[in-house]
Tab-separated table of C-alpha atoms in Angstrom:
chain	number	residue	atom	x	y	z
A	2	MET	CA	0.051	-0.248	0.267
A	3	ALA	CA	0.799	3.249	-0.775
A	4	LYS	CA	2.688	5.903	1.482
A	5	GLN	CA	-0.545	8.614	3.338
A	6	VAL	CA	-0.670	11.535	5.016
A	7	HIS	CA	-3.238	11.980	7.249
A	8	LEU	CA	-4.635	15.014	9.014
A	9	LEU	CA	-7.013	14.138	12.742
A	10	VAL	CA	-10.126	16.577	12.419
A	11	GLY	CA	-12.401	16.989	15.427
A	12	THR	CA	-14.844	19.850	15.108
A	13	ARG	CA	-18.524	20.622	17.207
A	14	LYS	CA	-20.279	18.650	14.338
A	15	GLY	CA	-18.304	15.269	14.447
A	16	ALA	CA	-14.801	14.093	13.115
A	17	PHE	CA	-12.807	13.982	9.772
A	18	ILE	CA	-9.253	12.502	8.363
A	19	LEU	CA	-7.856	13.942	5.392
A	20	SER	CA	-5.993	11.820	3.558
A	21	SER	CA	-2.841	12.692	0.816
A	22	PRO	CA	-0.149	11.188	-0.918
A	23	PRO	CA	3.121	12.286	0.583
A	24	SER	CA	3.691	15.245	-1.379
A	25	ARG	CA	-0.129	16.837	0.075
A	26	LYS	CA	-0.964	18.522	-2.939
A	27	LYS	CA	-3.939	16.770	-3.504
A	28	TRP	CA	-6.256	15.527	-0.431
A	29	SER	CA	-9.520	13.325	0.183
A	30	VAL	CA	-11.942	13.363	2.859
A	31	GLN	CA	-13.393	10.241	4.828
A	32	ASP	CA	-17.114	10.908	5.470
A	33	PRO	CA	-17.917	12.533	8.493
A	34	LEU	CA	-17.129	10.486	11.668
A	35	LEU	CA	-18.481	10.481	14.898
A	36	LYS	CA	-22.281	12.550	13.970
A	37	GLY	CA	-23.692	14.488	15.475
A	38	ALA	CA	-21.408	15.222	18.112
A	39	GLU	CA	-17.924	17.553	19.670
A	40	VAL	CA	-14.963	16.573	19.233
A	41	ASN	CA	-12.446	18.317	20.384
A	42	ASP	CA	-9.412	15.903	20.738
A	43	MET	CA	-8.248	12.239	17.908
A	44	VAL	CA	-5.239	11.195	17.639
A	45	LEU	CA	-4.080	8.025	16.068
A	46	ASP	CA	-1.899	5.478	18.357
A	47	ILE	CA	0.516	3.028	16.593
A	48	ARG	CA	2.348	1.808	19.898
A	49	THR	CA	1.050	-1.368	18.434
A	50	LYS	CA	-1.723	-1.915	16.384
A	51	PRO	CA	-3.043	0.997	15.379
A	52	MET	CA	-6.392	2.326	17.138
A	53	LEU	CA	-7.587	6.019	17.484
A	54	TYR	CA	-8.998	7.640	20.459
A	55	ALA	CA	-11.435	10.631	21.030
A	56	ALA	CA	-12.098	12.830	23.658
A	57	VAL	CA	-16.093	13.193	22.573
A	58	THR	CA	-18.717	15.540	23.720
A	59	SER	CA	-22.456	14.319	22.946
A	60	TYR	CA	-25.950	16.268	23.776
A	61	TRP	CA	-26.900	13.069	24.353
A	62	TRP	CA	-24.652	10.506	25.950
A	63	GLY	CA	-22.080	13.246	27.803
A	64	THR	CA	-18.484	13.191	27.930
A	65	ASN	CA	-16.142	10.731	27.148
A	66	VAL	CA	-13.749	9.029	25.653
A	67	HIS	CA	-14.392	6.614	22.123
A	68	THR	CA	-11.909	4.284	20.310
A	69	SER	CA	-11.857	2.952	17.015
A	70	LYS	CA	-9.767	-0.707	15.920
A	71	ASN	CA	-10.889	-0.194	12.159
A	72	PHE	CA	-9.999	3.869	11.767
A	73	GLY	CA	-13.099	5.110	12.196
A	74	LYS	CA	-15.181	2.786	10.953
A	75	SER	CA	-16.979	2.012	13.813
A	76	TRP	CA	-16.591	3.328	17.445
A	77	GLU	CA	-16.514	1.487	21.514
A	78	GLN	CA	-16.487	3.783	24.564
A	79	SER	CA	-14.984	3.216	27.786
A	80	GLU	CA	-17.065	2.763	30.940
A	81	GLY	CA	-16.357	6.012	31.341
A	82	VAL	CA	-14.162	8.997	32.109
A	83	LYS	CA	-15.764	10.477	35.595
A	84	PHE	CA	-14.736	11.650	39.317
A	85	ALA	CA	-15.423	9.471	42.336
A	86	PRO	CA	-19.290	9.266	43.166
A	87	GLU	CA	-17.525	10.789	46.750
A	88	ALA	CA	-15.628	13.323	45.039
A	89	GLU	CA	-19.348	15.098	44.308
A	90	LYS	CA	-18.336	15.922	40.944
A	91	SER	CA	-18.648	15.732	37.490
A	92	VAL	CA	-16.898	15.027	33.901
A	93	ALA	CA	-18.061	18.339	31.781
A	94	ARG	CA	-15.953	17.790	28.767
A	95	VAL	CA	-13.094	16.195	27.993
A	96	TRP	CA	-10.228	18.407	26.007
A	97	CYS	CA	-7.637	15.606	25.302
A	98	VAL	CA	-7.007	12.140	24.943
A	99	VAL	CA	-3.000	11.380	24.673
A	100	PRO	CA	-1.660	7.721	24.221
A	101	GLY	CA	1.529	6.624	27.059
A	102	ARG	CA	5.011	5.876	26.181
A	103	PRO	CA	5.996	3.364	23.512
A	104	SER	CA	7.238	1.208	26.970
A	105	GLU	CA	3.516	1.072	28.113
A	106	PRO	CA	1.604	0.337	25.141
A	107	ASP	CA	-2.123	-0.393	27.192
A	108	VAL	CA	-1.756	3.315	28.462
A	109	LEU	CA	-3.922	6.058	27.661
A	110	TYR	CA	-4.280	9.979	29.358
A	111	ALA	CA	-7.309	12.420	29.169
A	112	GLY	CA	-7.140	16.235	30.347
A	113	VAL	CA	-10.691	17.170	31.196
A	114	ASP	CA	-12.964	20.106	32.668
A	115	PRO	CA	-12.447	20.865	35.641
A	116	GLY	CA	-9.131	21.206	35.476
A	117	ALA	CA	-8.102	16.872	36.157
A	118	LEU	CA	-6.052	14.849	34.926
A	119	PHE	CA	-7.219	10.798	34.553
A	120	VAL	CA	-4.944	8.148	33.212
A	121	SER	CA	-5.906	4.496	31.931
A	122	HIS	CA	-4.086	1.766	31.785
A	123	ASP	CA	-6.423	-0.855	29.952
A	124	ARG	CA	-6.770	0.720	26.935
A	125	ASP	CA	-9.586	2.932	27.499
A	126	LYS	CA	-12.006	0.062	29.448
A	127	THR	CA	-11.471	2.296	32.308
A	128	TRP	CA	-10.532	5.263	33.644
A	129	SER	CA	-8.965	6.477	37.291
A	130	GLU	CA	-8.546	10.501	38.472
A	131	VAL	CA	-5.389	11.422	39.463
A	132	GLN	CA	-5.605	12.892	42.063
A	133	SER	CA	-2.106	14.535	42.712
A	134	LEU	CA	-3.649	17.211	40.747
A	135	THR	CA	-6.887	17.537	41.533
A	136	ASN	CA	-5.493	18.179	45.033
A	137	HIS	CA	-2.905	20.561	43.963
A	138	PRO	CA	-2.556	23.342	47.238
A	139	THR	CA	-2.986	25.643	44.549
A	140	ARG	CA	-6.157	24.686	42.922
A	141	ASP	CA	-8.253	27.261	45.264
A	142	LYS	CA	-6.391	30.676	43.108
A	143	TRP	CA	-7.052	28.818	39.466
A	144	ASN	CA	-9.375	30.544	36.648
A	145	SER	CA	-11.336	29.083	33.808
A	146	GLY	CA	-10.158	30.139	30.654
A	147	ALA	CA	-12.862	31.576	27.998
A	148	GLY	CA	-13.598	27.423	27.311
A	149	GLY	CA	-13.894	26.633	31.023
A	150	LEU	CA	-11.447	25.513	33.537
A	151	MET	CA	-9.684	22.294	31.093
A	152	VAL	CA	-6.218	20.584	30.991
A	153	HIS	CA	-6.035	21.564	27.292
A	154	SER	CA	-2.178	19.927	26.864
A	155	ILE	CA	-0.234	16.759	27.911
A	156	ALA	CA	3.244	16.686	27.289
A	157	LEU	CA	4.872	12.606	28.332
A	158	HIS	CA	8.615	12.402	28.651
A	159	PRO	CA	9.609	9.612	25.488
A	160	THR	CA	11.538	7.445	28.136
A	161	ASP	CA	10.751	8.103	31.888
A	162	THR	CA	7.653	7.508	32.979
A	163	ARG	CA	8.001	9.669	36.202
A	164	LYS	CA	7.878	12.582	34.003
A	165	MET	CA	5.695	14.432	32.009
A	166	PHE	CA	3.595	18.294	31.745
A	167	VAL	CA	0.369	19.107	32.138
A	168	ALA	CA	-0.989	22.609	30.856
A	169	ILE	CA	-4.393	23.865	32.040
A	170	SER	CA	-6.010	27.258	31.143
A	171	ALA	CA	-5.744	29.751	32.793
A	172	ALA	CA	-4.086	27.821	36.082
A	173	GLY	CA	-0.495	26.937	34.566
A	174	THR	CA	1.986	24.485	33.168
A	175	PHE	CA	2.411	21.850	35.674
A	176	ALA	CA	5.287	19.716	36.062
A	177	ARG	CA	5.526	15.935	37.682
A	178	PRO	CA	7.654	15.891	39.189
A	179	SER	CA	8.434	18.973	40.718
A	180	ALA	CA	10.998	20.848	39.182
A	181	ALA	CA	12.769	23.113	40.882
A	182	ALA	CA	15.786	22.997	39.114
A	183	LEU	CA	14.609	24.095	35.919
A	184	PRO	CA	15.646	27.220	34.098
A	185	CYS	CA	13.727	30.208	34.289
A	186	THR	CA	13.185	30.461	30.390
A	187	VAL	CA	11.157	27.380	30.690
A	188	SER	CA	7.831	28.718	32.530
A	189	ALA	CA	4.502	28.498	33.391
A	190	ILE	CA	1.598	31.005	33.454
A	191	SER	CA	0.662	33.283	36.707
A	192	GLY	CA	-3.008	32.188	37.611
A	193	ARG	CA	-3.250	36.206	38.046
A	194	ILE	CA	-2.501	36.710	33.915
A	195	GLY	CA	-6.272	37.206	32.221
A	196	ARG	CA	-8.414	37.070	35.422
A	197	ASN	CA	-10.639	39.672	33.886
A	198	SER	CA	-9.683	39.747	30.045
A	199	PRO	CA	-10.950	36.804	27.708
A	200	THR	CA	-8.683	38.788	25.064
A	201	ALA	CA	-5.150	37.715	28.090
A	202	CYS	CA	-7.370	34.395	28.759
A	203	ARG	CA	-6.756	33.291	24.934
A	204	ASN	CA	-2.423	34.648	25.320
A	205	ALA	CA	-2.608	32.501	28.650
A	206	MET	CA	-3.377	29.507	26.895
A	207	ARG	CA	-1.807	29.731	23.581
A	208	PHE	CA	1.803	30.721	26.008
A	209	SER	CA	0.545	27.963	27.497
A	210	MET	CA	0.770	24.870	25.352
A	211	CYS	CA	3.293	26.493	24.160
A	212	ILE	CA	5.418	25.309	26.920
A	213	VAL	CA	3.707	22.521	27.233
A	214	LYS	CA	5.351	21.292	23.926
A	215	ARG	CA	8.931	22.900	24.485
A	216	PHE	CA	9.138	20.940	27.602
A	217	ARG	CA	9.178	17.628	25.200
A	218	TRP	CA	12.417	18.183	25.083
A	219	MET	CA	13.503	18.877	28.679
A	220	THR	CA	14.647	15.946	31.295
A	221	SER	CA	16.860	17.853	33.681
A	222	MET	CA	14.027	16.722	36.493
A	223	CYS	CA	14.496	15.601	39.897
A	224	PRO	CA	13.053	12.829	40.926
A	225	VAL	CA	10.092	14.032	43.278
A	226	SER	CA	6.630	12.575	42.861
A	227	THR	CA	4.975	15.960	43.527
A	228	TRP	CA	3.227	18.658	40.987
A	229	ALA	CA	5.227	22.131	40.585
A	230	ARG	CA	3.601	25.132	39.258
A	231	ARG	CA	6.408	26.289	36.585
A	232	ARG	CA	6.706	30.153	37.024
A	233	ASP	CA	8.646	32.453	34.669
A	234	THR	CA	9.683	36.276	37.298
A	235	SER	CA	11.421	37.550	34.176
A	236	SER	CA	7.844	37.399	31.849
A	237	GLN	CA	5.647	37.497	34.436
A	238	ALA	CA	7.304	41.039	35.445
A	239	ALA	CA	7.647	41.980	31.378
A	240	MET	CA	3.288	42.075	31.364
A	241	ARG	CA	3.037	43.937	34.916
A	242	GLU	CA	5.233	46.705	33.202
A	243	ARG	CA	2.768	46.255	30.389
A	244	ARG	CA	-0.104	46.293	32.116
A	245	GLY	CA	0.844	49.551	33.794
A	246	ARG	CA	1.501	51.595	30.556
A	247	SER	CA	-1.420	50.721	28.909
């Protein structure tokens, strides 16, 4: 079979797969997938047999992660990405889904609103909450962005299963384990940025996603099993100075 390039697109009215030869000059569009549902994220997992995972929200059926073993022809759902009953809260939306590392082929991560991280150790059959992030000591100071208080980006260290980064709009970027030794140029958003400004919130979300992408290549982490919010005092001072001039 000739090589193909695939572009996975999520919309408020389902998902689409665009395919092209490596030249990318002509594209074909597959029939809509997951019709009638909002798809916030879709990823192709090729760690073993190729599988599609989608973060789906339905007006009728709620929010969940859907799995396809045949490139979108049919879909299965997990038992649900949800908090334990004693938590007395619910998942408003699954925003992103990320396959684990090649060394852990059955692991998936899901970022949700309200600002929480879930992990599956059985390829989307069951999910459990990562409570160390939910119970972070700064949580009472987190603020929702324009789309809600959501985990929108997850970056895993490629080999070390102890290390990962999570970006939350608009609370900041959090590292596991604690990364106090990182240079200040690798930073996070202050929870105060954009508190009363939708535009600043959107900028903070974009900045946070850029930070997470930069974190993919960071390896100098200290072995502590806690989450630390990354902070860059120099950039925060510059932002305060700009606000003072405006």
